[in-house]
Amino acid sequence: MSPALPALAVLALALPARAQEAAGAFALSEWRVPGRAVDAFVARDEDGRDAVFAISLQESPPTERRYVTGLPRDLADPATPIEVPNAVVAVDAAELGLAKGPELVWLSAQELRVLSASGETLARWPLEPALPLPPRTWELAHVDFVRDWDSDGRAEALAPSAEGARLLPLSPGDVAQSLALPLTADYGSPTLENYFRPGLLVGIVSWPMLDLADDDGDGRADLFAANRYGLRVFRATAAGLPQQPTRTRAFPPFTSEEERRHLASTLLAFVRDLDGDGRADLVVHRMVGELMRSRSTTTVHTNAGAGADPLAEPSARIELSGGNAALRVDDVDGDGRLEILEAYLGFGVLQAIRMLTLQSVELRLRVLALPPGGASAPVETWSANVSFPFDLGTSRVRGLLPFTEADWNGDGRLDLCWGDGTGVLRFRLGEVGAKGPAFGRIAASTPLPVSGDLLAADLDADGLQDLVAWDPLDTEGRLRVGRNRGALPGTQPGVRALPGR
């Protein structure tokens, strides 16, 4: 057995019979876009199908060409790539009712443009004054900037501006407005001695994390904006969003040493209704340090009615050292209460030896349940270690990192899958264990020879999630599309997806 295939290979050899029978739970096909596929995203159409758009690149700057291509319903159809001008800094897609299927929305400094999936311009709005968004030098990104930001039932575009953000209408009768969002800016003189990038000035401007949730329990989604220093909440009313925040709260400050090396520290804010009382709570995740000196702290702040306050004593705290943890907050078991899903990458001596000798890395995965009332520490209801072969040449894992964003068998619980580096996608299905939400034993596998990224989308509106996977390093632009055969254990005939999933 190859040393790059540790515990997972042993597990694969010991799969129960039902897992072996469920192998190939997805019908895999291949589809291609021009150049390298570097991203993909989903928008739902008027028929309830999830439309997938892929972003791909050809050549390299300064002559790099960027494309957005919609995945056709019939994969026998050829790709119809739409070339995106360099002036476009971000793309999104949404069902706006201007054409069949979701429309593409392009944002640049000078205009907001709406196009059909075939590339026909359906609407365009000049932006005066222009936005502070110079043309991109590298690549192209999907940004989720088209949503119902002001809770009026219609989608708007939220565009970054020098003052914070500009809310741009996409429907007749709506009016543009400005929002005072917090910005962070970092400038430096890029001399040969420090940055090794000669020039006059280097500037990095960051806009805050944005989220929508009900802060005051009135049934309307409010706008939350968070950066490393504070949280601003714009409470929606029947008249829309206020220009200035309704309430502002500070986060506990980083130390002077952490601010001196601010690029090595991060604060993430997750705004979710954790206890199902109709009001948004707050999960704050801080990561500081590098390698073996890294540590992360996660705190939970409940909303008793006046809004969650990150300076108040948290109802729960999780601390880890010697590595970094990535979080998701989601309802694993479908009971309406949210859990914390944690993936921890340790940077200790054992991990270093594993990377250098076995050429693999190990992640620890956990599910943490928050007890009712939020007055006690989170309870670990499930944990497991997952190993991946590590490619020293490209400095990335081979395979697909753990993915918990889909309910593959339609039973109302989230499932766990990952590509173990052997060209196989493994599945652990969501279940309720003795301690609470969990992922069961490996229940199925399907061939998927991809190292890179994965998304879930219901491509045929049958209530079962299909998969799309791609490798950003693949110069042939191949997307692997897996149609869900409904063969996973626990799948019911005629299943329909849960609302919001």
Coordinates of C-alpha atoms in Angstrom, one line a residue:
M1 CA 0.0 0.0 0.0
S2 CA 1.3 3.4 -0.9
P3 CA 2.5 5.4 2.2
A4 CA 0.4 8.4 0.9
L5 CA -2.8 6.5 1.6
P6 CA -3.0 6.0 5.4
A7 CA -6.2 5.4 7.4
L8 CA -8.6 6.1 4.6
A9 CA -7.3 3.3 2.5
V10 CA -7.8 0.9 5.3
L11 CA -11.3 2.1 5.7
A12 CA -11.9 1.7 2.0
L13 CA -10.9 -2.0 2.2
A14 CA -13.2 -2.6 5.1
L15 CA -16.3 -1.0 3.5
P16 CA -19.6 -2.8 4.4
A17 CA -21.4 -4.6 1.6
R18 CA -24.0 -1.8 1.2
A19 CA -21.2 0.7 0.5
Q20 CA -19.7 -1.5 -2.2
E21 CA -23.2 -1.9 -3.8
A22 CA -23.7 1.9 -3.8
A23 CA -20.5 2.6 -5.6
G24 CA -21.1 4.8 -8.6
A25 CA -24.1 6.5 -7.0
F26 CA -23.6 9.3 -9.6
A27 CA -23.6 9.0 -13.4
L28 CA -20.4 10.9 -14.3
S29 CA -20.0 12.8 -17.6
E30 CA -17.5 15.4 -18.8
W31 CA -18.1 18.8 -20.2
R32 CA -15.5 21.5 -21.2
V33 CA -15.1 25.2 -21.1
P34 CA -12.3 27.3 -22.7
G35 CA -9.0 27.4 -20.9
R36 CA -8.9 26.6 -17.1
A37 CA -12.1 26.3 -15.1
V38 CA -11.3 28.3 -11.9
D39 CA -14.7 28.7 -10.3
A40 CA -18.4 27.8 -10.6
F41 CA -21.5 29.0 -9.0
V42 CA -25.3 28.3 -8.9
A43 CA -28.5 30.3 -9.5
R44 CA -32.0 28.8 -9.5
D45 CA -34.2 29.3 -12.6
E46 CA -37.9 29.8 -12.9
D47 CA -38.5 26.1 -13.2
G48 CA -36.8 25.2 -9.9
R49 CA -33.6 23.9 -11.6
D50 CA -30.2 25.0 -10.4
A51 CA -28.3 26.6 -13.3
V52 CA -24.5 26.3 -13.0
F53 CA -22.1 28.9 -14.4
A54 CA -18.4 28.2 -14.8
I55 CA -15.6 30.9 -14.8
S56 CA -12.6 30.0 -17.0
L57 CA -9.4 31.7 -18.1
Q58 CA -7.2 31.5 -21.2
E59 CA -3.6 32.8 -21.6
S60 CA -2.1 35.0 -18.9
P61 CA -2.0 38.7 -18.0
P62 CA -1.7 41.2 -19.6
T63 CA -3.5 39.3 -22.4
E64 CA -5.6 37.0 -20.2
R65 CA -9.1 36.2 -21.5
R66 CA -11.9 35.6 -19.1
Y67 CA -15.2 33.7 -19.7
V68 CA -18.4 32.8 -18.1
T69 CA -20.2 29.7 -19.5
G70 CA -23.6 28.3 -18.5
L71 CA -23.9 24.6 -18.1
P72 CA -26.6 23.4 -20.6
R73 CA -29.3 21.0 -19.5
D74 CA -28.2 18.6 -22.2
L75 CA -24.5 18.0 -21.8
A76 CA -24.3 16.9 -25.4
D77 CA -24.7 20.6 -26.3
P78 CA -21.4 22.5 -26.8
A79 CA -20.3 25.3 -24.5
T80 CA -21.4 28.9 -25.3
P81 CA -18.7 30.9 -23.5
I82 CA -19.3 34.6 -22.9
E83 CA -16.1 36.6 -22.9
V84 CA -16.0 39.1 -20.0
P85 CA -14.1 42.4 -20.4
N86 CA -11.2 43.2 -18.1
A87 CA -13.2 46.2 -16.7
V88 CA -15.6 43.7 -15.0
V89 CA -14.5 43.1 -11.4
A90 CA -17.2 40.7 -10.3
V91 CA -20.0 38.6 -11.8
D92 CA -23.2 37.1 -10.3
A93 CA -26.4 35.5 -11.5
A94 CA -30.0 35.6 -10.4
E95 CA -33.5 35.0 -11.7
L96 CA -34.6 38.6 -12.7
G97 CA -37.4 37.7 -15.1
L98 CA -35.8 39.4 -18.1
A99 CA -35.0 36.1 -20.1
K100 CA -35.4 32.4 -19.8
G101 CA -33.3 31.1 -17.0
P102 CA -31.2 33.2 -14.6
E103 CA -29.5 36.3 -15.9
L104 CA -25.9 37.2 -15.5
V105 CA -25.0 40.5 -13.7
W106 CA -21.7 42.2 -14.4
L107 CA -20.2 44.9 -12.2
S108 CA -17.6 47.4 -13.3
A109 CA -16.6 50.9 -12.2
Q110 CA -18.6 52.5 -14.9
E111 CA -21.8 50.3 -15.2
L112 CA -24.0 47.6 -14.0
R113 CA -25.0 45.2 -16.8
V114 CA -27.5 42.4 -17.1
L115 CA -27.1 39.7 -19.7
S116 CA -28.9 36.5 -20.8
A117 CA -27.1 33.2 -20.4
S118 CA -26.3 33.4 -24.1
G119 CA -24.6 36.8 -23.7
E120 CA -27.3 39.1 -25.0
T121 CA -27.3 42.5 -23.1
L122 CA -30.7 42.9 -21.5
A123 CA -30.2 46.0 -19.4
R124 CA -27.4 48.4 -18.4
W125 CA -27.1 51.2 -16.0
P126 CA -24.3 53.8 -16.1
L127 CA -22.9 54.5 -12.6
E128 CA -22.4 58.1 -11.7
P129 CA -20.1 58.8 -10.0
A130 CA -18.0 55.8 -11.0
L131 CA -17.1 53.2 -8.4
P132 CA -13.5 53.0 -7.1
L133 CA -12.9 49.7 -8.9
P134 CA -9.9 49.6 -11.3
P135 CA -10.0 46.9 -14.0
R136 CA -8.8 43.5 -12.8
T137 CA -5.2 42.4 -13.6
W138 CA -5.7 38.7 -12.7
E139 CA -8.6 36.3 -13.1
L140 CA -12.3 36.8 -12.4
A141 CA -14.4 36.2 -9.3
H142 CA -18.0 35.3 -8.6
V143 CA -19.3 37.6 -5.8
D144 CA -22.8 37.1 -4.3
F145 CA -23.7 40.8 -4.7
V146 CA -27.3 40.3 -6.1
R147 CA -29.8 39.6 -3.4
D148 CA -32.9 41.1 -1.8
W149 CA -30.7 43.4 0.4
D150 CA -33.5 45.6 1.7
S151 CA -36.1 43.0 2.3
D152 CA -38.6 44.4 -0.2
G153 CA -39.1 41.2 -2.1
R154 CA -37.0 42.4 -5.1
A155 CA -33.3 41.8 -5.9
E156 CA -30.8 44.6 -5.8
A157 CA -27.1 44.8 -6.5
L158 CA -24.8 45.9 -3.6
A159 CA -21.7 47.5 -5.1
P160 CA -18.6 48.6 -3.2
S161 CA -18.1 52.3 -3.0
A162 CA -15.7 54.7 -1.4
E163 CA -18.3 55.5 1.2
G164 CA -19.1 51.9 1.9
A165 CA -21.6 50.5 -0.5
R166 CA -24.2 51.6 -3.1
L167 CA -27.5 49.8 -3.3
L168 CA -28.3 49.7 -7.0
P169 CA -31.9 48.9 -8.3
L170 CA -32.6 46.1 -10.7
S171 CA -36.3 46.6 -10.8
P172 CA -38.4 49.6 -12.1
G173 CA -39.4 52.0 -9.4
D174 CA -36.5 51.1 -7.0
V175 CA -34.2 53.9 -6.0
A176 CA -30.4 53.8 -5.5
Q177 CA -29.0 54.6 -2.1
S178 CA -25.7 54.8 -0.2
L179 CA -24.9 52.7 2.9
A180 CA -22.2 53.7 5.3
L181 CA -20.2 50.5 5.6
P182 CA -16.8 50.2 7.4
L183 CA -13.7 49.9 5.2
T184 CA -10.2 48.8 6.0
A185 CA -7.2 50.1 4.0
D186 CA -3.5 49.2 4.0
Y187 CA -1.0 51.2 2.0
G188 CA 2.8 50.7 1.6
S189 CA 5.7 51.7 -0.5
P190 CA 6.7 48.6 -2.4
T191 CA 10.5 49.0 -2.5
L192 CA 12.8 46.3 -3.5
E193 CA 14.0 45.9 0.1
N194 CA 10.6 45.0 1.6
Y195 CA 8.0 43.8 -1.0
F196 CA 10.3 42.8 -3.9
R197 CA 7.7 44.5 -6.1
P198 CA 9.0 47.9 -7.2
G199 CA 6.4 50.7 -7.7
L200 CA 5.0 53.9 -6.3
L201 CA 2.4 52.5 -4.0
V202 CA 0.6 49.3 -2.9
G203 CA -2.9 49.6 -1.6
I204 CA -5.3 47.0 -0.3
V205 CA -8.9 48.1 0.5
S206 CA -11.2 45.6 2.1
W207 CA -15.0 45.9 2.3
P208 CA -16.7 44.1 5.2
M209 CA -18.4 40.7 5.4
L210 CA -22.1 41.0 4.6
D211 CA -25.0 38.9 5.7
L212 CA -28.7 39.0 6.0
A213 CA -30.6 37.8 9.1
D214 CA -33.4 39.0 11.4
D215 CA -31.8 41.1 14.2
D216 CA -35.0 42.3 15.9
G217 CA -37.4 39.5 15.3
D218 CA -39.8 41.5 13.1
G219 CA -39.8 39.0 10.3
R220 CA -37.6 41.2 8.0
A221 CA -34.0 40.3 7.1
D222 CA -31.6 43.0 8.3
L223 CA -28.2 43.7 6.8
F224 CA -25.1 42.9 8.9
A225 CA -21.7 44.3 8.0
A226 CA -18.6 43.0 10.0
N227 CA -14.9 43.6 9.7
R228 CA -12.1 42.9 12.2
Y229 CA -13.0 45.8 14.4
G230 CA -16.8 45.9 14.6
L231 CA -20.3 45.0 13.6
R232 CA -22.9 47.3 12.0
V233 CA -26.5 46.3 11.7
F234 CA -28.9 48.1 9.3
R235 CA -32.4 47.1 10.3
A236 CA -34.9 46.9 7.5
T237 CA -38.3 48.6 7.6
A238 CA -41.2 48.9 5.3
A239 CA -39.3 51.9 3.7
G240 CA -36.1 49.8 3.2
L241 CA -32.7 50.1 4.7
P242 CA -31.4 53.2 6.6
Q243 CA -28.3 54.9 5.2
Q244 CA -26.6 54.8 8.6
P245 CA -26.5 51.7 10.8
T246 CA -29.2 51.1 13.4
R247 CA -26.7 49.8 15.9
T248 CA -23.0 49.4 16.1
R249 CA -21.0 47.0 18.3
A250 CA -17.2 46.6 18.6
F251 CA -15.3 43.3 18.6
P252 CA -12.7 42.7 21.3
P253 CA -9.5 44.3 20.0
F254 CA -6.5 42.4 18.7
T255 CA -3.3 42.9 20.7
S256 CA -0.7 45.4 19.5
E257 CA 1.5 42.5 18.4
E258 CA -1.3 41.0 16.4
E259 CA -2.1 44.3 14.7
R260 CA 1.6 44.8 13.9
R261 CA 1.4 41.5 12.0
H262 CA -2.2 41.9 10.9
L263 CA -1.9 39.8 7.8
A264 CA -1.4 36.8 10.1
S265 CA -4.8 37.3 11.9
T266 CA -8.4 37.0 10.8
L267 CA -11.8 37.6 12.3
L268 CA -14.9 36.0 10.8
A269 CA -18.5 36.7 12.0
F270 CA -21.3 34.3 11.4
V271 CA -24.8 35.7 11.9
R272 CA -27.3 32.9 12.3
D273 CA -30.4 32.1 14.4
L274 CA -28.8 29.4 16.4
D275 CA -31.7 28.6 18.7
G276 CA -34.7 29.0 16.4
D277 CA -36.3 31.9 18.3
G278 CA -36.5 34.1 15.2
R279 CA -33.6 36.4 16.2
A280 CA -30.1 36.3 14.8
D281 CA -27.3 35.2 17.1
L282 CA -23.5 35.7 16.5
V283 CA -20.6 33.3 16.2
V284 CA -17.2 35.1 16.2
H285 CA -14.2 33.1 14.9
R286 CA -10.6 34.6 15.4
M287 CA -7.4 33.1 14.0
V288 CA -4.0 34.5 14.9
G289 CA -0.4 33.5 14.4
E290 CA 1.4 31.2 11.9
L291 CA 2.2 27.5 11.8
M292 CA 2.9 26.1 15.3
R293 CA 2.1 29.4 17.0
S294 CA -1.3 29.6 15.5
R295 CA -4.4 29.5 17.6
S296 CA -8.1 30.1 17.1
T297 CA -10.9 31.2 19.4
T298 CA -14.6 30.8 18.6
T299 CA -17.2 32.6 20.8
V300 CA -21.0 32.3 20.7
H301 CA -23.1 35.4 21.6
T302 CA -26.9 34.9 21.9
N303 CA -29.5 37.5 21.0
A304 CA -31.9 38.0 24.0
G305 CA -33.9 40.7 22.1
A306 CA -31.6 43.7 21.9
G307 CA -29.2 42.1 19.4
A308 CA -26.1 40.0 19.9
D309 CA -23.2 41.9 21.5
P310 CA -19.7 40.6 20.8
L311 CA -18.3 42.4 23.9
A312 CA -20.7 40.7 26.2
E313 CA -19.7 37.5 28.0
P314 CA -20.1 34.7 25.5
S315 CA -22.4 31.8 26.1
A316 CA -19.8 29.4 24.7
R317 CA -16.1 29.5 23.9
I318 CA -14.0 27.1 21.9
E319 CA -10.2 27.5 21.9
L320 CA -7.6 25.6 19.9
S321 CA -3.8 26.1 19.6
G322 CA -1.1 24.8 17.4
G323 CA -3.1 25.1 14.2
N324 CA -6.0 26.7 12.4
A325 CA -9.7 25.8 12.3
A326 CA -12.2 26.6 9.6
L327 CA -15.9 26.8 10.5
R328 CA -19.3 26.4 9.0
V329 CA -22.6 27.0 10.8
D330 CA -25.4 24.8 9.5
D331 CA -28.3 22.5 10.5
V332 CA -26.6 19.1 10.2
D333 CA -29.6 16.9 11.3
G334 CA -32.4 19.0 9.9
D335 CA -34.1 19.7 13.2
G336 CA -34.1 23.5 12.8
R337 CA -31.2 24.1 15.2
L338 CA -27.8 25.0 13.9
E339 CA -24.5 23.2 14.7
I340 CA -20.9 24.2 14.3
L341 CA -18.9 22.2 11.8
E342 CA -15.2 22.5 12.4
A343 CA -12.2 21.4 10.3
Y344 CA -8.9 21.7 12.2
L345 CA -5.5 21.6 10.6
G346 CA -2.7 21.1 13.1
F347 CA 0.7 22.5 12.5
G348 CA 2.6 20.3 14.9
V349 CA 5.7 18.1 14.5
L350 CA 3.7 15.0 13.6
Q351 CA 2.0 16.9 10.8
A352 CA 5.3 18.2 9.5
I353 CA 6.7 14.6 9.5
R354 CA 3.6 13.3 7.8
M355 CA 3.9 15.9 5.0
L356 CA 7.6 15.4 4.4
T357 CA 7.7 11.6 4.7
L358 CA 4.2 10.3 3.8
Q359 CA 3.4 13.3 1.7
S360 CA -0.1 13.6 3.3
V361 CA -1.9 16.0 5.6
E362 CA -4.5 15.1 8.2
L363 CA -7.6 17.1 9.1
R364 CA -9.7 16.6 12.2
L365 CA -13.4 17.1 11.6
R366 CA -16.0 17.8 14.3
V367 CA -19.6 18.5 14.8
L368 CA -20.4 20.7 17.8
A369 CA -24.0 21.1 19.0
L370 CA -25.1 24.1 21.0
P371 CA -27.3 23.1 24.0
P372 CA -30.8 24.7 24.2
G373 CA -30.6 28.1 25.9
G374 CA -26.9 28.6 25.0
A375 CA -25.8 28.6 28.6
S376 CA -23.2 25.8 28.4
A377 CA -20.3 24.8 26.3
P378 CA -20.9 23.2 22.9
V379 CA -21.0 19.4 22.9
E380 CA -18.9 17.4 20.5
T381 CA -21.4 15.0 18.9
W382 CA -19.1 13.5 16.3
S383 CA -15.4 13.6 15.2
A384 CA -13.1 11.9 12.7
N385 CA -9.7 12.3 11.1
V386 CA -9.4 12.4 7.4
S387 CA -6.1 12.2 5.5
F388 CA -5.2 13.5 2.0
P389 CA -2.1 12.9 -0.2
F390 CA -0.2 16.2 -0.4
D391 CA 1.5 17.3 -3.6
L392 CA 4.6 19.1 -2.7
G393 CA 5.1 20.3 -6.3
T394 CA 1.8 22.3 -6.3
S395 CA 1.5 22.8 -2.5
R396 CA -2.0 21.4 -2.4
V397 CA -3.8 18.3 -1.5
R398 CA -4.7 15.7 -4.1
G399 CA -8.4 15.0 -4.0
L400 CA -11.3 17.1 -2.8
L401 CA -11.5 18.6 0.7
P402 CA -14.4 17.7 3.0
F403 CA -17.7 19.0 1.7
T404 CA -20.8 19.3 3.9
E405 CA -23.0 21.7 1.9
A406 CA -25.4 19.1 0.4
D407 CA -28.0 16.5 1.4
W408 CA -27.2 13.9 -1.2
N409 CA -29.9 11.4 -0.4
G410 CA -32.7 13.9 0.3
D411 CA -33.4 12.7 3.9
G412 CA -33.2 16.2 5.3
R413 CA -29.7 15.8 6.8
L414 CA -26.5 17.1 5.5
D415 CA -23.9 14.6 4.3
L416 CA -20.1 14.5 4.3
C417 CA -18.1 13.7 1.2
W418 CA -14.4 14.1 0.2
G419 CA -12.1 12.9 -2.5
D420 CA -9.3 10.8 -0.9
G421 CA -6.7 11.4 -3.7
T422 CA -7.3 8.0 -5.4
G423 CA -9.9 9.3 -7.9
V424 CA -12.8 8.3 -5.6
L425 CA -15.4 10.4 -3.8
R426 CA -16.3 8.9 -0.4
F427 CA -19.6 9.6 1.3
R428 CA -20.6 9.5 5.0
L429 CA -24.4 10.2 5.4
G430 CA -25.8 12.4 8.0
E431 CA -27.4 10.7 11.0
V432 CA -28.4 11.3 14.6
G433 CA -26.0 9.4 16.8
A434 CA -26.0 8.7 20.5
K435 CA -24.7 12.2 21.3
G436 CA -26.5 14.1 18.5
P437 CA -25.8 15.1 14.9
A438 CA -23.2 13.0 13.2
F439 CA -21.9 11.5 10.0
G440 CA -22.1 7.7 9.8
R441 CA -19.6 5.1 8.4
I442 CA -18.5 5.4 4.8
A443 CA -21.8 4.4 3.0
A444 CA -20.9 4.9 -0.6
S445 CA -18.3 5.9 -3.2
T446 CA -18.3 7.1 -6.7
P447 CA -15.4 7.6 -9.2
L448 CA -14.4 11.2 -9.5
P449 CA -10.8 11.7 -10.8
V450 CA -10.5 15.4 -9.8
S451 CA -8.3 17.4 -7.4
G452 CA -9.8 20.8 -6.9
D453 CA -13.3 22.1 -6.1
L454 CA -16.8 20.8 -5.8
L455 CA -20.3 22.2 -5.8
A456 CA -23.8 20.8 -5.4
A457 CA -26.7 21.7 -7.6
D458 CA -30.1 20.2 -8.4
L459 CA -29.7 20.2 -12.2
D460 CA -32.9 18.4 -13.1
A461 CA -35.3 19.6 -10.3
D462 CA -35.9 16.1 -8.9
G463 CA -35.1 17.1 -5.4
L464 CA -31.7 15.4 -5.3
Q465 CA -28.4 17.2 -5.4
D466 CA -26.1 16.6 -8.4
L467 CA -22.4 17.4 -8.3
V468 CA -20.0 19.5 -10.5
A469 CA -16.3 19.3 -9.9
W470 CA -13.3 20.9 -11.6
D471 CA -9.5 21.3 -11.3
P472 CA -8.2 24.9 -11.5
L473 CA -4.9 23.6 -12.9
D474 CA -6.5 21.6 -15.7
T475 CA -5.7 23.4 -18.9
E476 CA -8.3 21.4 -20.8
G477 CA -11.1 23.1 -19.0
R478 CA -12.9 19.8 -17.9
L479 CA -15.9 19.9 -15.6
R480 CA -17.1 16.6 -14.3
V481 CA -20.8 16.5 -13.8
G482 CA -22.3 13.8 -11.7
R483 CA -26.1 13.1 -12.0
N484 CA -27.5 11.7 -8.8
R485 CA -28.9 8.2 -9.5
G486 CA -30.9 8.1 -6.3
A487 CA -28.9 5.0 -5.2
L488 CA -27.5 6.3 -1.9
P489 CA -28.9 4.6 1.2
G490 CA -31.9 6.3 2.6
T491 CA -33.0 7.9 -0.6
Q492 CA -36.8 7.9 -1.0
P493 CA -38.5 7.7 -4.4
G494 CA -39.9 11.0 -5.6
V495 CA -38.0 12.9 -3.0
R496 CA -38.2 16.7 -3.1
A497 CA -35.6 19.1 -1.6
L498 CA -36.4 20.8 1.7
P499 CA -37.2 24.5 1.4
G500 CA -34.1 26.6 1.5
R501 CA -31.8 23.7 0.8

